[in-house]
mmCIF file of C-alpha atoms and ligand atoms in Angstrom:
data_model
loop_
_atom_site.group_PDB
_atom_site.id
_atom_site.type_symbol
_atom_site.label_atom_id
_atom_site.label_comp_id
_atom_site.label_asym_id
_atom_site.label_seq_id
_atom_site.Cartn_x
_atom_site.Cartn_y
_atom_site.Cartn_z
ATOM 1 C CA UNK A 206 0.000 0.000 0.000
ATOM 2 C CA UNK A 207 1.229 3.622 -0.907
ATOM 3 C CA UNK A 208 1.761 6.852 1.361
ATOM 4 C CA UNK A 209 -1.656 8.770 0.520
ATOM 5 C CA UNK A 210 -3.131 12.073 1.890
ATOM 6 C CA UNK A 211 -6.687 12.222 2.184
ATOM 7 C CA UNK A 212 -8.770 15.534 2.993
ATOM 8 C CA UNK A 213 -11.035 14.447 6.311
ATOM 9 C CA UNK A 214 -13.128 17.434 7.313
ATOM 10 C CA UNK A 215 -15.355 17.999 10.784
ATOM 11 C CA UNK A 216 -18.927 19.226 9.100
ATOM 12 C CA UNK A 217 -20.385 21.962 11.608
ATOM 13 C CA UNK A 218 -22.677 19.882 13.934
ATOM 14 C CA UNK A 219 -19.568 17.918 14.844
ATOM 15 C CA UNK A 220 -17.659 21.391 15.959
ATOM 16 C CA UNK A 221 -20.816 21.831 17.555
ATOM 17 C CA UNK A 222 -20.722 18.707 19.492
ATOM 18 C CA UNK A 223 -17.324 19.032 20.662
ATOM 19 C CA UNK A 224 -16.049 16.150 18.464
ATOM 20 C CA UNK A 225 -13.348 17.392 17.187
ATOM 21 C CA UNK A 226 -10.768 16.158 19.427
ATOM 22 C CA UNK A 227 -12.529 12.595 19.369
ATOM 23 C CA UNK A 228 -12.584 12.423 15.721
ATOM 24 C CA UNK A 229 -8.623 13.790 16.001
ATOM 25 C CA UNK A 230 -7.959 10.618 18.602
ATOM 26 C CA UNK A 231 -8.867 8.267 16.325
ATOM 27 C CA UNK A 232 -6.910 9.092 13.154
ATOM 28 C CA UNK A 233 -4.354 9.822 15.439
ATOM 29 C CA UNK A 234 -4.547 6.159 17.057
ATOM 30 C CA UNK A 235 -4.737 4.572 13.755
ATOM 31 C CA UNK A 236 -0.847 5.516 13.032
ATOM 32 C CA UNK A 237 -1.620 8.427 10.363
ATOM 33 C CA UNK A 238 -0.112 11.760 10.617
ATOM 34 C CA UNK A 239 -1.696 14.750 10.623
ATOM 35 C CA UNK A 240 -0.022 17.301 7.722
ATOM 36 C CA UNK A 241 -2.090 20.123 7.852
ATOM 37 C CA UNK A 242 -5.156 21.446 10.444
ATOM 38 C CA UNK A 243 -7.620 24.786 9.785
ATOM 39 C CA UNK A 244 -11.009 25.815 11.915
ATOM 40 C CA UNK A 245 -12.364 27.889 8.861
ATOM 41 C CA UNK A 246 -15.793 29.027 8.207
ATOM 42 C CA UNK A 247 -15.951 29.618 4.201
ATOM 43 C CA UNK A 248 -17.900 31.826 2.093
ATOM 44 C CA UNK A 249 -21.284 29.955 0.356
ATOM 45 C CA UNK A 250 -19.112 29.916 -2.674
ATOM 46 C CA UNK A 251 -16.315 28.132 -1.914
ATOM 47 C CA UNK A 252 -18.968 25.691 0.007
ATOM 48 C CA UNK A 253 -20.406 25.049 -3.483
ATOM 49 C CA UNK A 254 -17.713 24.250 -5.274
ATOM 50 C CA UNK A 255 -16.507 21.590 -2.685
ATOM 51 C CA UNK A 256 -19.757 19.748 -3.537
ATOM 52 C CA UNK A 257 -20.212 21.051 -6.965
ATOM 53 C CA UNK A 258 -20.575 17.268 -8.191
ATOM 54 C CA UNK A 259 -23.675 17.373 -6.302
ATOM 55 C CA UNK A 260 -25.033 20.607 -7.334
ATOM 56 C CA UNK A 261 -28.057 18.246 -8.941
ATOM 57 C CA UNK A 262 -28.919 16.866 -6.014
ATOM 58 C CA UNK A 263 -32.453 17.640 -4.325
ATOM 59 C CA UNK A 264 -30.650 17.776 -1.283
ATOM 60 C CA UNK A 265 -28.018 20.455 -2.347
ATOM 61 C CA UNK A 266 -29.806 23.464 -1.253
ATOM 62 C CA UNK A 267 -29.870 21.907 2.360
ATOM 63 C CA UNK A 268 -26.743 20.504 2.379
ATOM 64 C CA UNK A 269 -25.138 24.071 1.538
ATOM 65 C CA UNK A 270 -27.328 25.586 4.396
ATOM 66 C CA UNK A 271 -25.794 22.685 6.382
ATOM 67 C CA UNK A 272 -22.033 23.107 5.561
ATOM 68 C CA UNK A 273 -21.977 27.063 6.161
ATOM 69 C CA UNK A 274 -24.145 26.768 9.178
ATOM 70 C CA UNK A 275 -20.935 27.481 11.738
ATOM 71 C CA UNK A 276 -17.231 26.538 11.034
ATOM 72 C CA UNK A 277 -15.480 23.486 9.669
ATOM 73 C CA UNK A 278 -12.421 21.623 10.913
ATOM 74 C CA UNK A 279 -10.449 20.635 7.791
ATOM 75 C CA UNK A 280 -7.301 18.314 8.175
ATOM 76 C CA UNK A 281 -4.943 16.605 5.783
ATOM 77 C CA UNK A 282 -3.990 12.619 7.037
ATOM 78 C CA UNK A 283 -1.104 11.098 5.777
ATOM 79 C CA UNK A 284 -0.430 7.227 5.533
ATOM 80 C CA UNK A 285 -0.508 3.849 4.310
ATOM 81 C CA UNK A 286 -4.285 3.967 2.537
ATOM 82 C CA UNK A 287 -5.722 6.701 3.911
ATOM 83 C CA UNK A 288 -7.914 7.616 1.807
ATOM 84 C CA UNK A 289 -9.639 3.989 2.282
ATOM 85 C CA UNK A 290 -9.005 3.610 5.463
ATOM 86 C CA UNK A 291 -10.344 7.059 6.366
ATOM 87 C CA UNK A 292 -14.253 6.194 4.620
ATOM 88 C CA UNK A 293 -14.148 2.911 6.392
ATOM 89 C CA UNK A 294 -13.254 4.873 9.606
ATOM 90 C CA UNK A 295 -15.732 7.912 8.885
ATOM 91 C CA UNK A 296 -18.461 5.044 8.493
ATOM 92 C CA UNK A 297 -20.875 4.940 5.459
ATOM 93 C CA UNK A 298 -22.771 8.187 4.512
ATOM 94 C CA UNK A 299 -26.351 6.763 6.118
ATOM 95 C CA UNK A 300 -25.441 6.531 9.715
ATOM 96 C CA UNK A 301 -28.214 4.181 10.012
ATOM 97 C CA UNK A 302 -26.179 2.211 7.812
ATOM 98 C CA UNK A 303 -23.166 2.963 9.099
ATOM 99 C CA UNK A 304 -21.202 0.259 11.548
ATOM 100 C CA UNK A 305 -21.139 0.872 15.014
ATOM 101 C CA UNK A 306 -17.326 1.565 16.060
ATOM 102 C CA UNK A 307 -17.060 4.120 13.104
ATOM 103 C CA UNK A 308 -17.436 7.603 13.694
ATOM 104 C CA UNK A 309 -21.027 7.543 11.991
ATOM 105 C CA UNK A 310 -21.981 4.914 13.389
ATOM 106 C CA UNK A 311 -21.366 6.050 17.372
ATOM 107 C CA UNK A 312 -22.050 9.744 16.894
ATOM 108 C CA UNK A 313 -24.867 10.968 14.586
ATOM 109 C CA UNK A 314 -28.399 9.688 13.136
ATOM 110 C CA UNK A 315 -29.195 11.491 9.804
ATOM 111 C CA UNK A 316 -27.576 11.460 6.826
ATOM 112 C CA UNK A 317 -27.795 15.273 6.607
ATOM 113 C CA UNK A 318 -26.175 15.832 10.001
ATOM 114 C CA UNK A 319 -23.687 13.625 9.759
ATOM 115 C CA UNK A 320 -20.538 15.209 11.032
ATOM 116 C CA UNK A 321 -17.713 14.520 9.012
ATOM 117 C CA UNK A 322 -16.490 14.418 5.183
ATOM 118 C CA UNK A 323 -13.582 12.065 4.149
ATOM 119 C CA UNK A 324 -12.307 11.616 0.354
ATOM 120 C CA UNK A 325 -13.350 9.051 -1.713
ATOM 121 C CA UNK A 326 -10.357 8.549 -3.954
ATOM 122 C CA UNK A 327 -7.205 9.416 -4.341
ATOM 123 C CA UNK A 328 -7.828 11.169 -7.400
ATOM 124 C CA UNK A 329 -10.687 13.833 -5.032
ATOM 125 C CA UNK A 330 -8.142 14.029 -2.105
ATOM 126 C CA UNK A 331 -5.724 15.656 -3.968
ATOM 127 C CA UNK A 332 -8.610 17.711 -5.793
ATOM 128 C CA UNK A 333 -9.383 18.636 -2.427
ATOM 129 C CA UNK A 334 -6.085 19.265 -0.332
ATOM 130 C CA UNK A 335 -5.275 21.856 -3.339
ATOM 131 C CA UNK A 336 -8.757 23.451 -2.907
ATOM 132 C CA UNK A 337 -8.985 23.902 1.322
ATOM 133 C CA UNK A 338 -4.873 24.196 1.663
ATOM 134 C CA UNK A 339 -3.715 25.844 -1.223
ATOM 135 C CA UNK A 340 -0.609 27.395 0.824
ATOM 136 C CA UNK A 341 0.291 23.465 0.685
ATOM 137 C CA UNK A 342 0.664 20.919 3.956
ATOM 138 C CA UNK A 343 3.477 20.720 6.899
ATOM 139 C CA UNK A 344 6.028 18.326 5.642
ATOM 140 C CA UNK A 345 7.234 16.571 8.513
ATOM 141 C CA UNK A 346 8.812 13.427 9.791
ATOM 142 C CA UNK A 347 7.201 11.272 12.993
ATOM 143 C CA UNK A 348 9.538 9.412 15.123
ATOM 144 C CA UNK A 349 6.711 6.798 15.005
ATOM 145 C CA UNK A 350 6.841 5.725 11.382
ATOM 146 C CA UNK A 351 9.298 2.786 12.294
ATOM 147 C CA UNK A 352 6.449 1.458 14.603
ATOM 148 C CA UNK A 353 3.663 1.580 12.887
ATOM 149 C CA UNK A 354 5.518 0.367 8.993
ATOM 150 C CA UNK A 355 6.862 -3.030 8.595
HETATM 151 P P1 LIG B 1786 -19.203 13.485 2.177
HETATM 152 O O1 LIG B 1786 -18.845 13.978 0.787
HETATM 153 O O2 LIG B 1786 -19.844 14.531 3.038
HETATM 154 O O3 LIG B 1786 -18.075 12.742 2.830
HETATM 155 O O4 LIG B 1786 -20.308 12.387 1.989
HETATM 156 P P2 LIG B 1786 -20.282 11.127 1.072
HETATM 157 O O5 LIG B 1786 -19.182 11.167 0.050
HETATM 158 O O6 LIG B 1786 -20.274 9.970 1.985
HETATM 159 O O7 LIG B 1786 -21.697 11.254 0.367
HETATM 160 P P3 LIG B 1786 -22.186 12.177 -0.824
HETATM 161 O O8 LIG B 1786 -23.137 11.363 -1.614
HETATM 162 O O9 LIG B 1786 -21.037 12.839 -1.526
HETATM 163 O O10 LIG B 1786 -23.035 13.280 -0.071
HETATM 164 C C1 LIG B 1786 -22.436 14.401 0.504
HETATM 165 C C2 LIG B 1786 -23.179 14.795 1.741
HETATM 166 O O11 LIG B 1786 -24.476 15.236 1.374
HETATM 167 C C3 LIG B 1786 -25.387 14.943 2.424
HETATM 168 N N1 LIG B 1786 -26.460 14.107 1.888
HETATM 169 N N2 LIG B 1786 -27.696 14.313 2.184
HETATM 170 N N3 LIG B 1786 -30.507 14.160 2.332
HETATM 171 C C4 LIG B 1786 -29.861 13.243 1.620
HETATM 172 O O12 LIG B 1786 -30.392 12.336 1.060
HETATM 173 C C5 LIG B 1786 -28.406 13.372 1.549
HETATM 174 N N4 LIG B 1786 -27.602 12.575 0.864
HETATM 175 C C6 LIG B 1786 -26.367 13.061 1.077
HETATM 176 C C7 LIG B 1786 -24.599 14.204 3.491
HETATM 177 O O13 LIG B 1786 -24.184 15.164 4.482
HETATM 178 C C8 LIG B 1786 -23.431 13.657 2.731
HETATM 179 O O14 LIG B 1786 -22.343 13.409 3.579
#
């Protein structure tokens, strides 16, 4: 498995909720590195365009109302499949669906309050790391890598 970044983002209910340094625990305890962090509350505009592949949607209207509703946490993760690893973590987009033990599944109820975004591919990650953090990420090195990579 490659070194991936994906782009995980805290939607505002889970700010709200005081889940940020829950959802922040558990990246953290899966071995991936955190590259870059904002609290940000963006304009409608740039809201749009971060979902602008859903701009057909019935639900886009909301969902908009939703995302600019109070601030957003936005992070960059680095690691072995992260971008992967990160959905299965973030649990699927129904929480009703979603399994208990991830984040969806132990924290929210309804698919339009459910309190975190993670990419789906590696293709959208880097789409979106270029979009929220277009200053670029903290390039760093973890003392842990050695214990966490074969
Ligand atoms: P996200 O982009 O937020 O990580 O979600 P996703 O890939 O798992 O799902 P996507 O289909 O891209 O939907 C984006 C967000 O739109 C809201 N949604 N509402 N009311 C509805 O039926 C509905 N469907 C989707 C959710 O907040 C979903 O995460």
């Amino acid at each position: 498995m490659s070194s991936e970044r994906t782009y995980i983002m805290i939607k505002p209910d889970g700010v709200q909720r005081g889940l940020v340094g829950e959802i922040i625990k558990r990246f953290e305890q899966k071995g991936f590195k955190l590259v870059a962090m904002k609290l940000w509350a963006p304009p409608r505009e740039f809201m749009e365009n971060h979902y602008a592949d859903l701009s057909s949607k019935g639900f886009f209207a909301g969902l908009i109302e939703y995302m600019v509703s109070g601030p957003v946490c936005s992070m960059v993760w680095e690691g072995a499949g992260a971008v992967a690893a990160g959905r299965v973590m973030l649990g699927a987009t129904k929480p009703s669906d979603s399994a208990t033990g991830s984040i969806r599944g132990d924290f929210c109820i309804e698919v339009g309050r459910n309190i975190c975004h993670g990419s789906d591919t590696v293709e959208n990650a880097n789409k979106e790391i270029e979009l929220w953090f277009p200053d670029g990420v903290t390039e760093w090195d973890s003392c842990q890598k050695a214990w966490i990579y074969e």
